[in-house]
XYZ file of C-alpha atoms in Angstrom:
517
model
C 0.000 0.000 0.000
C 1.713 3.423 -1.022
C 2.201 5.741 1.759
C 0.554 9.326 1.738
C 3.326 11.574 0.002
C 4.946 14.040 2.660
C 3.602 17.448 0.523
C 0.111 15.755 0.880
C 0.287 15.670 4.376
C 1.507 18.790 4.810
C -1.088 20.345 2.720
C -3.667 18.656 4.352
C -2.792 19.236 8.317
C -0.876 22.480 7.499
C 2.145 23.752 7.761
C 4.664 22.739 10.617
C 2.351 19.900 11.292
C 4.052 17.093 9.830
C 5.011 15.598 13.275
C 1.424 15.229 14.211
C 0.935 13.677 10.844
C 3.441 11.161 11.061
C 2.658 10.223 14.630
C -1.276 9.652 13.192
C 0.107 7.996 10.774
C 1.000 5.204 13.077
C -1.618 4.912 15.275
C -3.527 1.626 15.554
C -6.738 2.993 14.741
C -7.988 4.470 11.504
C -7.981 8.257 11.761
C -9.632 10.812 9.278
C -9.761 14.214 9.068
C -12.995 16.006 7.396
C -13.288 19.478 5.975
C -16.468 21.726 6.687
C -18.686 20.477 3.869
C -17.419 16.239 4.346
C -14.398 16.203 2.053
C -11.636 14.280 3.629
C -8.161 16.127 4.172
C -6.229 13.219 5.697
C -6.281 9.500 6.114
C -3.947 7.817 8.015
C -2.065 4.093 7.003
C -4.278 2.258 9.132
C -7.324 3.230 7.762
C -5.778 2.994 4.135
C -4.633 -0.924 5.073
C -8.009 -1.856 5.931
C -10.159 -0.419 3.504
C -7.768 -0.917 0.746
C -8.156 2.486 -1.015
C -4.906 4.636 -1.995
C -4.091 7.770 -0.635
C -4.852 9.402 -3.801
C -8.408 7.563 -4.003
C -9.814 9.769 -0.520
C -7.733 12.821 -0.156
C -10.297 14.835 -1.869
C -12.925 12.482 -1.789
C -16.088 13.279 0.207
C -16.481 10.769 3.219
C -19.163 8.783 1.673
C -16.702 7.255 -0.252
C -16.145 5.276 3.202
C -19.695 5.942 4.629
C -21.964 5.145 1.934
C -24.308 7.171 0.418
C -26.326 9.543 2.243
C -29.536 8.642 1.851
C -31.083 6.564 4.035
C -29.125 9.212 5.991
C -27.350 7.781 9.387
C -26.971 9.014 12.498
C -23.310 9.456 11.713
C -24.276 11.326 8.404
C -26.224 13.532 10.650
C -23.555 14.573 12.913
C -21.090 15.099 10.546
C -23.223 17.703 8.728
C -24.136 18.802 12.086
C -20.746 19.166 13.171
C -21.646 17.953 16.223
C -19.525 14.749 18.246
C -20.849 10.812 17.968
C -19.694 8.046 18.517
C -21.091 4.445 17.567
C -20.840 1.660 15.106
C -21.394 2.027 11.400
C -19.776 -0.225 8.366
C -16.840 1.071 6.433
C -16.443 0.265 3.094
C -13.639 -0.880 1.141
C -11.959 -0.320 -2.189
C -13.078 -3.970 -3.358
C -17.051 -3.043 -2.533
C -17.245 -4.758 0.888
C -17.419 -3.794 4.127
C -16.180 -4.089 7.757
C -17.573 -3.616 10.971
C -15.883 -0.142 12.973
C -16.542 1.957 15.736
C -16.613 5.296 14.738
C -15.462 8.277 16.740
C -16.157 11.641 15.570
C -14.459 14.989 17.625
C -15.419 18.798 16.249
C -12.266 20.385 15.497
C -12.136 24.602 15.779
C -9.302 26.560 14.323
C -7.484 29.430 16.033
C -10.555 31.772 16.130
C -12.654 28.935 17.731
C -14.686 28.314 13.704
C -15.223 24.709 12.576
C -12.478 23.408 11.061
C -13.537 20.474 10.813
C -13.810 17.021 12.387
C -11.348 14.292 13.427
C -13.154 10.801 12.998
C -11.206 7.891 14.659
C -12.440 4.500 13.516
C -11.830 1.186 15.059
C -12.237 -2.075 13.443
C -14.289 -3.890 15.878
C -13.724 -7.678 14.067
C -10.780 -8.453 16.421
C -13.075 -7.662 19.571
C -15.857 -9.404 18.008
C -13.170 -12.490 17.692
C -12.136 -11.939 21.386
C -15.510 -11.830 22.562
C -16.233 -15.229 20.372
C -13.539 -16.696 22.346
C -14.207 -15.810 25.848
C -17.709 -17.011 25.356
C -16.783 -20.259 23.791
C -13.948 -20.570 26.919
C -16.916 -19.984 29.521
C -19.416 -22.322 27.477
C -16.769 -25.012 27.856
C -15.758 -24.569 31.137
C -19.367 -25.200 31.852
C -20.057 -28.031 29.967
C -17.066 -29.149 31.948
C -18.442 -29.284 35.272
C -21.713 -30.517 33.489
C -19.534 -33.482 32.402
C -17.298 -34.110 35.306
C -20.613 -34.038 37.858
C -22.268 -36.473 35.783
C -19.456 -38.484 35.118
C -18.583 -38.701 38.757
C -22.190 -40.505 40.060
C -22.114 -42.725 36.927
C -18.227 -43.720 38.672
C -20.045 -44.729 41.536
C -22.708 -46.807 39.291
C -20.072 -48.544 37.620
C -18.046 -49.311 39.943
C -20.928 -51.215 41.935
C -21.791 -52.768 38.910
C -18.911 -54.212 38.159
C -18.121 -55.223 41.816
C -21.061 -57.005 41.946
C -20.894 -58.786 39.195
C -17.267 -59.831 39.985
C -18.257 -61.237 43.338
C -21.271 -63.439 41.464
C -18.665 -64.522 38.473
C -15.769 -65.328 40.917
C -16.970 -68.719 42.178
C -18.071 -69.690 38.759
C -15.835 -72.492 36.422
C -14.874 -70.876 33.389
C -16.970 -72.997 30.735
C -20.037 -72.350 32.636
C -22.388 -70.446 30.248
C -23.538 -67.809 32.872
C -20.024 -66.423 33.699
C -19.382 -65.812 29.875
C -23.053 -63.501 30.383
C -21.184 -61.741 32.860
C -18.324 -61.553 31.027
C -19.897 -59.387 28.641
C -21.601 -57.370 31.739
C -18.453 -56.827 33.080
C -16.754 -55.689 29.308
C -19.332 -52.950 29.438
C -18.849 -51.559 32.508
C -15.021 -51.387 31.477
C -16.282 -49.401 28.034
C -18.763 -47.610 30.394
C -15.598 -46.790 32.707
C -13.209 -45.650 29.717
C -15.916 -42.799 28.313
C -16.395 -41.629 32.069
C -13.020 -41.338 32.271
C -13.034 -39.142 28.664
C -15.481 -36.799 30.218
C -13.410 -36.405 33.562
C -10.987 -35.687 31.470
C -12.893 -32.959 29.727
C -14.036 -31.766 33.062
C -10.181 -31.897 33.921
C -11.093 -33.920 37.067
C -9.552 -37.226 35.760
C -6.972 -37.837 38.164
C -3.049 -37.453 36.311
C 0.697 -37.632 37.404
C 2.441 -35.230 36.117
C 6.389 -35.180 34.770
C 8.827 -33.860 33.078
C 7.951 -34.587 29.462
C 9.734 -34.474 26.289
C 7.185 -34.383 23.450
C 9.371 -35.111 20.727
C 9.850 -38.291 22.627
C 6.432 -39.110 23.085
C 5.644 -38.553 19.254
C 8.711 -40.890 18.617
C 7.588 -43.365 20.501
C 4.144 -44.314 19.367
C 4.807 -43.288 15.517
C 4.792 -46.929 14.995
C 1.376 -46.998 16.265
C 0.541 -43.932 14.346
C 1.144 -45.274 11.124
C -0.875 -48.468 11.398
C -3.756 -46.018 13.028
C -3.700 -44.154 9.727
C -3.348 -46.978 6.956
C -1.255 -46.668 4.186
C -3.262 -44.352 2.382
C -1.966 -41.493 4.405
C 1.381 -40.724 4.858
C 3.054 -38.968 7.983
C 5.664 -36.772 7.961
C 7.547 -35.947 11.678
C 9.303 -32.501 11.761
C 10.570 -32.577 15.468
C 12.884 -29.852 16.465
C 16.078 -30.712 17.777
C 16.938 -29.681 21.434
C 13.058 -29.107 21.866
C 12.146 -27.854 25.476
C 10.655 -29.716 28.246
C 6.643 -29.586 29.748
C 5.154 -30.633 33.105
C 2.478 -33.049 31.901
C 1.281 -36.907 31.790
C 3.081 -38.714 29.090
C 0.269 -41.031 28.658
C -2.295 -37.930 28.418
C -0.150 -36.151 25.533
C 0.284 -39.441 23.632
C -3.569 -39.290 23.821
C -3.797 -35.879 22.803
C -1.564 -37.019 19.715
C -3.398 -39.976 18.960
C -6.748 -38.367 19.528
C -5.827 -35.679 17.048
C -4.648 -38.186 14.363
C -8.007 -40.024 14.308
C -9.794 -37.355 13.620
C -7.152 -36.598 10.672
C -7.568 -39.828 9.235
C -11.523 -39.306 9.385
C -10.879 -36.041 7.429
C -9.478 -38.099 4.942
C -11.313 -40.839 3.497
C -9.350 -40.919 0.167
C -5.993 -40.095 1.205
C -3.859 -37.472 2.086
C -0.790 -36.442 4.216
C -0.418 -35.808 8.525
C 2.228 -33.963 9.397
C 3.001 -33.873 12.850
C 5.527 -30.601 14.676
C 6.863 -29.440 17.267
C 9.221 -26.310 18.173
C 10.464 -23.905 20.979
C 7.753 -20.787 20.578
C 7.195 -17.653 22.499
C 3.922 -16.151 22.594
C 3.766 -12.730 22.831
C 1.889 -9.708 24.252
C 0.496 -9.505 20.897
C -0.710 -12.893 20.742
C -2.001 -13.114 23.898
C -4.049 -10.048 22.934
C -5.967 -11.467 19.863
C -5.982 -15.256 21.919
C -8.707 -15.264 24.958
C -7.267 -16.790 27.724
C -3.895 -17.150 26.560
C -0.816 -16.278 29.174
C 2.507 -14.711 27.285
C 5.584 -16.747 27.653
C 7.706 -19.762 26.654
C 6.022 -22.499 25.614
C 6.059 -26.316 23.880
C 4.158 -26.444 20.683
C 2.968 -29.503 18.979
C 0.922 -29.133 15.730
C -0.858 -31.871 13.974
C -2.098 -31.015 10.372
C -3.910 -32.901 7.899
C -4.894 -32.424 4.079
C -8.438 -33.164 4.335
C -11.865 -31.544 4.127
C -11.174 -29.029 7.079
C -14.424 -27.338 8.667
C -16.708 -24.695 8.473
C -16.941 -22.018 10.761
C -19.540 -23.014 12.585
C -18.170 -26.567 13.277
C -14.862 -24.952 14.539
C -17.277 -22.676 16.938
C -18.394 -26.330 18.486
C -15.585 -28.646 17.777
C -13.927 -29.177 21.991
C -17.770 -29.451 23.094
C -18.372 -33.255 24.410
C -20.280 -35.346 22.023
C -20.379 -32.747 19.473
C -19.851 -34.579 16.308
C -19.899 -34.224 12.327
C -19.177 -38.223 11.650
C -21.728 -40.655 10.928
C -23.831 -42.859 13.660
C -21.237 -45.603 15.096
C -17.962 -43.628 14.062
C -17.197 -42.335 17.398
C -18.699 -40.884 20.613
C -17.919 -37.050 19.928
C -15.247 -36.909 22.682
C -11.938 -36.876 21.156
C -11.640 -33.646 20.893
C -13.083 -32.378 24.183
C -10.539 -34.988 26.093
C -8.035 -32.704 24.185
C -9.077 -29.747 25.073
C -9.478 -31.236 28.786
C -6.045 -32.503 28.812
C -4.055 -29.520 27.464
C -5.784 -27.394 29.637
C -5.203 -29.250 32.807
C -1.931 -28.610 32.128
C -1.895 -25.291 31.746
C -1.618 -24.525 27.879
C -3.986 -24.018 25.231
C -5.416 -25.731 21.629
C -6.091 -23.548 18.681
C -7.628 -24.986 15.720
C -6.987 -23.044 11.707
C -9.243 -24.787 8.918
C -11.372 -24.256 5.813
C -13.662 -26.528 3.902
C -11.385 -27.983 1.474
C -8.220 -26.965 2.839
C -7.444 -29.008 5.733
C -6.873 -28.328 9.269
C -4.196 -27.316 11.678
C -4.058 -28.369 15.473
C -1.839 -26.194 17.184
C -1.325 -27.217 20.840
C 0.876 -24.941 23.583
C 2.289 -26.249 26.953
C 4.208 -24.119 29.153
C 7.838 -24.951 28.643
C 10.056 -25.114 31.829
C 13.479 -24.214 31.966
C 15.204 -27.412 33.776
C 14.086 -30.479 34.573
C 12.409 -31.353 37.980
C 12.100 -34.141 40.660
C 8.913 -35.952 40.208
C 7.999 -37.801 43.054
C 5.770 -40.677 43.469
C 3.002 -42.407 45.614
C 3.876 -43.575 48.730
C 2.765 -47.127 49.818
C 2.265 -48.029 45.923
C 4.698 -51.094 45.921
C 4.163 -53.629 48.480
C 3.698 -57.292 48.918
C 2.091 -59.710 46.657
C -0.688 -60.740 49.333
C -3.701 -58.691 49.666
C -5.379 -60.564 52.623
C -5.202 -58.669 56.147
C -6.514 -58.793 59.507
C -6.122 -54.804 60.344
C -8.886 -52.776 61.168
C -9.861 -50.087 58.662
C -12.489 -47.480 59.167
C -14.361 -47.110 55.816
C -16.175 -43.367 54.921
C -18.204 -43.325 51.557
C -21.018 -41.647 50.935
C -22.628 -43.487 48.518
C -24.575 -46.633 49.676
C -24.175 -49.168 47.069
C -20.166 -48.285 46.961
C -19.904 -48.501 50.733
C -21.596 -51.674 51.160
C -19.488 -53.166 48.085
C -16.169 -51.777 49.637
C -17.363 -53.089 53.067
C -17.368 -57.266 51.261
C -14.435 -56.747 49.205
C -12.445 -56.163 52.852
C -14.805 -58.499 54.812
C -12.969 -61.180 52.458
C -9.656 -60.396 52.423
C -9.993 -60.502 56.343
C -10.012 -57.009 57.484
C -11.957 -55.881 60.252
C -14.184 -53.188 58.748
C -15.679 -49.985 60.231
C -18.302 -48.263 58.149
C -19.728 -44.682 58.007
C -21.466 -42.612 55.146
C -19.817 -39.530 56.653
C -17.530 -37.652 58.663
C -19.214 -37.127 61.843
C -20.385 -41.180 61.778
C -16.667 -41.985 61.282
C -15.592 -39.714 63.733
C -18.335 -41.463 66.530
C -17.394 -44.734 65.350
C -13.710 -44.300 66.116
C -14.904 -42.918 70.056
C -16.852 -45.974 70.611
C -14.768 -48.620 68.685
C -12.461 -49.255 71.799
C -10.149 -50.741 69.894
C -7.389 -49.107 67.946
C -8.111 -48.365 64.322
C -5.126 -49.566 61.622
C -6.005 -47.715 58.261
C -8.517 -44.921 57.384
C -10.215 -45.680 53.728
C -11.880 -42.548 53.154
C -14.052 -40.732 49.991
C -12.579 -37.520 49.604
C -15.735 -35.120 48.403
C -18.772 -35.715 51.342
C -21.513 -33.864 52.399
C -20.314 -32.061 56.196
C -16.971 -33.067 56.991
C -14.440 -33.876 53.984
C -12.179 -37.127 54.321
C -9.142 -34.762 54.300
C -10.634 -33.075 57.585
C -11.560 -36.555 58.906
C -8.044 -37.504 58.132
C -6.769 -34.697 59.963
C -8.766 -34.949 63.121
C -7.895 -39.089 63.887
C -4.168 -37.754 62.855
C -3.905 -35.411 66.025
C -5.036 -38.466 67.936
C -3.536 -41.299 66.222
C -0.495 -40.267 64.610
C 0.246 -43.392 63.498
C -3.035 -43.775 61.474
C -1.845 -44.907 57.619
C -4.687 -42.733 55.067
C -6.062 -44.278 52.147
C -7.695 -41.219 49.916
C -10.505 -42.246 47.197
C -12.061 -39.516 44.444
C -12.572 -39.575 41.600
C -12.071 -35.677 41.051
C -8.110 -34.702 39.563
C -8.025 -31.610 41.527
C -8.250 -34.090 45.096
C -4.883 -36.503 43.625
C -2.662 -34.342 45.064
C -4.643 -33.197 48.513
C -4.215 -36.315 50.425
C -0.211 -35.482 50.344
C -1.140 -32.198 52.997
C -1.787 -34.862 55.595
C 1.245 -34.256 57.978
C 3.643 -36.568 58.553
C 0.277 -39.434 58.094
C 1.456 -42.349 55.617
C -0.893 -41.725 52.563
C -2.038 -42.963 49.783
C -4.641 -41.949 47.025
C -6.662 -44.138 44.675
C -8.658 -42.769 41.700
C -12.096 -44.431 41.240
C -13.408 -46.213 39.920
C -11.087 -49.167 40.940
C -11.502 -52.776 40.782
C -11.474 -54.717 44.020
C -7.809 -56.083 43.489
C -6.585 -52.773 42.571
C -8.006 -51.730 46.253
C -6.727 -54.379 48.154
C -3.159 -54.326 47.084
C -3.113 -50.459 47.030
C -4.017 -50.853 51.011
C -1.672 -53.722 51.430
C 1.307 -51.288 50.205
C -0.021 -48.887 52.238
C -0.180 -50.755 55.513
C 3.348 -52.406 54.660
C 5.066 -49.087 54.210
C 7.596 -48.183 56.447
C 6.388 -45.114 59.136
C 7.336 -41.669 58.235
């Protein structure tokens, strides 16, 4: 775009005002100056990028040139005859015949002798805002949908977890040719799908429980390209551009080879006939700048990994609705409509964020940022995890769950392996229990998230009397996986539900085996 000569700037501000002009002539917004009567004496570079016109095409020109033509007259029309100061939005139109959406200023400008001169109209293009505010209410709609998902997901936990307990205590006793135990069998491979989807909508929720490490991505892609390529056939071909030296991440290895392989699938769907996934990652700093134009973005040093395809790409509207759960453009039986939100879920439990770039036809970029760190950490891990083979006891625990059917199931599963078991459905029955037991109490089993008194707080209480209480946490909410390490000096342990019965019992076997702290 050719700049506005110097002598036409001059002329049109007046003498000795070329500083003013040049410093207008960088502003951010479009600026205009008017002459009595609505010719225009000035137009600065912004306003000449977006509208497309040359210098030479407005200084002259009357203002409808941008405006439109005056009849139906506008409110802006009105005050620029009138002289008078406005402000409000109005379209601006360009050299090619369209228009863009602007927020139009106008200012009365008097000379010397205090007569119109004029008036100074500032103009600001209002798409970016219009993008920002697109963003910030897609962020809040899925942030919602989030703790839709994760409350849902969490009593449908408890619901599969009792069904499958139950039905593992009936199929137990059963020989393995009898006809019945294959029936539950299949009961018992549903409840496992059942378990796997509430475990993609916790993670959409970002309540899915994770251990988090130092992570090298380009390792992670390197590891399960093999599984890549027989994921995408051999009608696609991937290309890996992994940059050397690449920076490190705090995340779950497992959950970002998810995130990779999540984002693959739905390449492959994009392309039916063929086509090429190229997978990236690099060092990247996003800036003030970015941050600005990116709703809920932090500046800094992050990880990026970008997984692009050739195939149909999306229309706006699908890319409006893409990280919502079960929102889906594939056929019936070609997925749940999760893969996506589980992304979304996992990058931003983590801390970074997912753009998406497509159009119909042109294929579609995934660009995903995770903070980078600058050295590599410690990453510690459970205490009590690793113990001995045997899972039968004959300690007393003191059970707390809320929910019925998971209490009563918990209370069998440690019934059988010989425990002596204490049962309440909350705090304040555990903490009565524990007064009137008159016997000491070995290991505290404990839900996490109760109505009243919180197993943490439960925990904490029996600690200042029984300091050598060992603490086995249970939630299924990610935020709690960490909570049950605040416990003191208490041997602790946390297990993420829903868990099967053997999982349990070994997990408390480790725990009562540990050494004391």
């Amino acid at each position: 775009m050719p700049r506005v000569p110097q002598v036409e700037i001059r002329r049109s501000l007046g003498a000795g005002a070329f500083g003013l002009a040049a410093a207008l002539d960088q502003a951010a917004d479009a600026v205009v100056m008017v002459a009595p009567g609505g010719r225009i004496t000035f137009a600065n570079q912004e306003l000449l990028r977006r509208s497309g016109f040359a210098a030479a095409d407005l200084l002259g020109a009357e203002i409808t040139v941008l405006l439109g033509p005056v009849k139906p007259a506008s409110a802006l029309h009105a005050a620029l005859d009138a002289g008078s100061a406005w402000s409000g939005a109005h379209l601006t139109r360009r050299a090619d015949g369209g228009t863009f959406d602007t927020e139009w200023s106008l200012t009365p400008v008097t000379d010397a002798d205090g007569q119109p001169a004029g008036m100074l109209a500032i103009a600001r293009d209002r798409g970016r805002e219009q993008v920002l505010e697109a963003q910030v209410a897609r962020i809040a709609r899925l942030e919602a949908l989030g703790q839709l998902s994760a409350g849902i997901a969490h009593d449908f936990n408890n619901l599969l977890a009792a069904i499958a307990g139950y039905t593992d205590f009936v199929r137990a006793p059963m020989p393995l040719d009898d006809p019945a135990r294959r029936d539950l069998d299949q009961v018992m491979a549903a409840a496992d799908r059942g378990t796997r989807l509430v475990r993609q909508l916790m993670t959409f929720g970002r309540r899915q429980p994770t251990h988090a490490e130092v992570v090298d991505v380009n390792d992670v892609v390197a590891q399960i390209s093999p599984m890549l390529h027989r994921l995408l056939g051999e009608h696609i071909s991937l290309e890996a551009r992994l940059a050397p030296d690449l920076g490190r991440t705090m995340a779950d290895p497992g959950q970002v080879e998810q995130v990779v392989l999540n984002l693959a699938t739905n390449a492959r769907d994009a392309m039916p006939a063929g086509g090429r996934l190229t997978i990236e990652t690099a060092d990247v700093v996003l800036d003030d700048e970015y941050a600005r134009q990116h709703a809920g973005v932090v500046p800094g040093d992050y990880v990026l990994l970008a997984v692009s395809d050739t195939g149909t790409g999306m229309d706006a509207a699908t890319l409006t609705h893409m990280f919502e759960p079960f929102f889906t453009t594939k056929g019936v039986d070609r997925g749940t409509g999760l893969g996506l939100a589980t992304v979304h879920g996992i990058v931003a439990r983590f801390g970074g964020h997912v753009w998406a770039y497509s159009e119909v036809g042109q294929g579609t970029s995934f660009k995903v940022y995770l903070p980078r760190i600058e050295a590599e950490v410690p990453v510690g891990v459970l205490p009590g995890s690793v113990g001995r083979d045997a899972t039968n006891g004959t300690e007393t625990v003191l059970l707390v769950e809320d929910e019925a059917s998971i209490r009563a199931l918990l209370v069998r599963v440690l019934e059988q392996a010989g425990y002596t078991v204490l049962a309440a459905s909350d705090g304040h029955g555990a903490l009565a229990l524990v007064q009137g037991a008159g016997r000491p109490i070995d290991v505290l089993v404990t839900d996490m998230v109760m109505p009243g008194i919180s197993g943490p707080e439960v925990a904490a209480i029996l600690l200042d009397r029984m300091p050598a209480l060992r603490v086995l946490c249970m939630s299924g909410y990610a935020e709690q996986s960490a909570t049950y390490q605040g416990l003191g000096g208490a041997v602790s342990d946390f297990i993420a539900k829903p868990f099967v019965a053997d999982d349990l019992l070994r997990r408390l076997r480790g725990l009562l085996d540990a050494p004391a702290h």
